Amino acid sequence: MKNINIEEIKTILPHRYPFLLIDKVIEVKKGEEIKALKNVTYNEPFFQGHFTNKSIMPGVMIIEAFAQATALLGAYGFEEKRSSESELYYLVGIDKARFRKSIVPGDQIIINVKFLANKKGIWKFAATAFVDSNEAASAELLTTIKD
């Protein structure tokens, strides 16, 4: 499956502006991985205070983008679509988070999320953010699904 646009993404993710952080899904390999895109603009609300003299995307927002990509992989990578409209994906843990390169306005982030394991309803993913083919951030995320 390829190219899931923002309108389709909004049918899966409950987030809306300013917290909808995935603009497009580029590719989904069913049960394996997802590649998503985030265009970073100066109009993002978090740039008003982080930082006023040098705009840098906060690490917590990068982690949130990772979490949204894991939810999309869960919805599209293992099923055709989520099983119910009330089903939500929750972030329950973060490990090995690393921030290697600042992400700034004008950057285009390619987020790659790979499925690692599912143990007792806790899904584990490896997420990496790339800017201009350079690794900017990475983390392992744990998620679960609840109705």
CSV table of C-alpha atoms in Angstrom, one decimal, residues 16-77:
chain,number,residue,atom,x,y,z
A,16,ARG,CA,-6.0,17.5,14.7
A,17,TYR,CA,-4.1,20.7,14.3
A,18,PRO,CA,-1.8,21.5,16.0
A,19,PHE,CA,-1.1,17.9,17.0
A,20,LEU,CA,-1.6,16.0,13.7
A,21,LEU,CA,2.1,15.5,12.8
A,22,ILE,CA,1.9,13.2,9.8
A,23,ASP,CA,1.2,14.8,6.5
A,24,LYS,CA,1.4,11.8,4.3
A,25,VAL,CA,2.2,8.1,4.3
A,26,ILE,CA,4.7,7.2,1.5
A,27,GLU,CA,4.7,3.4,1.9
A,28,VAL,CA,3.4,0.6,4.1
A,29,LYS,CA,4.9,-2.9,4.0
A,30,LYS,CA,2.1,-4.9,5.6
A,31,GLY,CA,3.2,-6.2,9.0
A,32,GLU,CA,6.7,-4.8,8.7
A,33,GLU,CA,7.2,-1.1,8.3
A,34,ILE,CA,5.8,2.3,7.4
A,35,LYS,CA,7.4,5.4,5.8
A,36,ALA,CA,5.7,8.7,6.6
A,37,LEU,CA,6.4,12.4,5.8
A,38,LYS,CA,6.2,15.5,8.0
A,39,ASN,CA,6.8,18.9,6.5
A,40,VAL,CA,8.2,21.2,9.2
A,41,THR,CA,7.1,24.9,8.8
A,42,TYR,CA,7.8,28.0,10.8
A,43,ASN,CA,4.0,28.2,11.5
A,44,GLU,CA,4.1,25.2,13.8
A,45,PRO,CA,2.9,26.6,17.2
A,46,PHE,CA,5.8,25.1,19.2
A,47,PHE,CA,8.3,27.3,17.3
A,48,GLN,CA,6.9,30.3,19.1
A,49,GLY,CA,8.7,29.3,22.3
A,50,HIS,CA,11.3,26.7,21.3
A,51,PHE,CA,13.5,28.6,21.0
A,52,THR,CA,12.8,32.3,20.3
A,53,ASN,CA,16.4,32.9,19.0
A,54,LYS,CA,16.7,29.6,17.1
A,55,SER,CA,13.7,27.5,16.1
A,56,ILE,CA,14.3,23.8,16.8
A,57,MET,CA,11.5,21.1,16.7
A,58,PRO,CA,11.2,19.8,20.3
A,59,GLY,CA,12.2,16.2,20.8
A,60,VAL,CA,8.8,15.4,22.4
A,61,MET,CA,7.1,16.5,19.1
A,62,ILE,CA,9.4,14.1,17.2
A,63,ILE,CA,8.5,11.3,19.5
A,64,GLU,CA,4.8,12.2,19.0
A,65,ALA,CA,5.3,12.0,15.3
A,66,PHE,CA,6.9,8.6,15.8
A,67,ALA,CA,3.9,7.5,17.9
A,68,GLN,CA,1.4,8.6,15.2
A,69,ALA,CA,3.3,6.7,12.6
A,70,THR,CA,3.2,3.6,14.8
A,71,ALA,CA,-0.6,3.9,15.0
A,72,LEU,CA,-0.8,4.2,11.3
A,73,LEU,CA,1.3,1.1,10.9
A,74,GLY,CA,-0.9,-0.7,13.4
A,75,ALA,CA,-4.0,0.3,11.5
A,76,TYR,CA,-2.7,-0.3,7.9
A,77,GLY,CA,0.1,-2.7,8.4
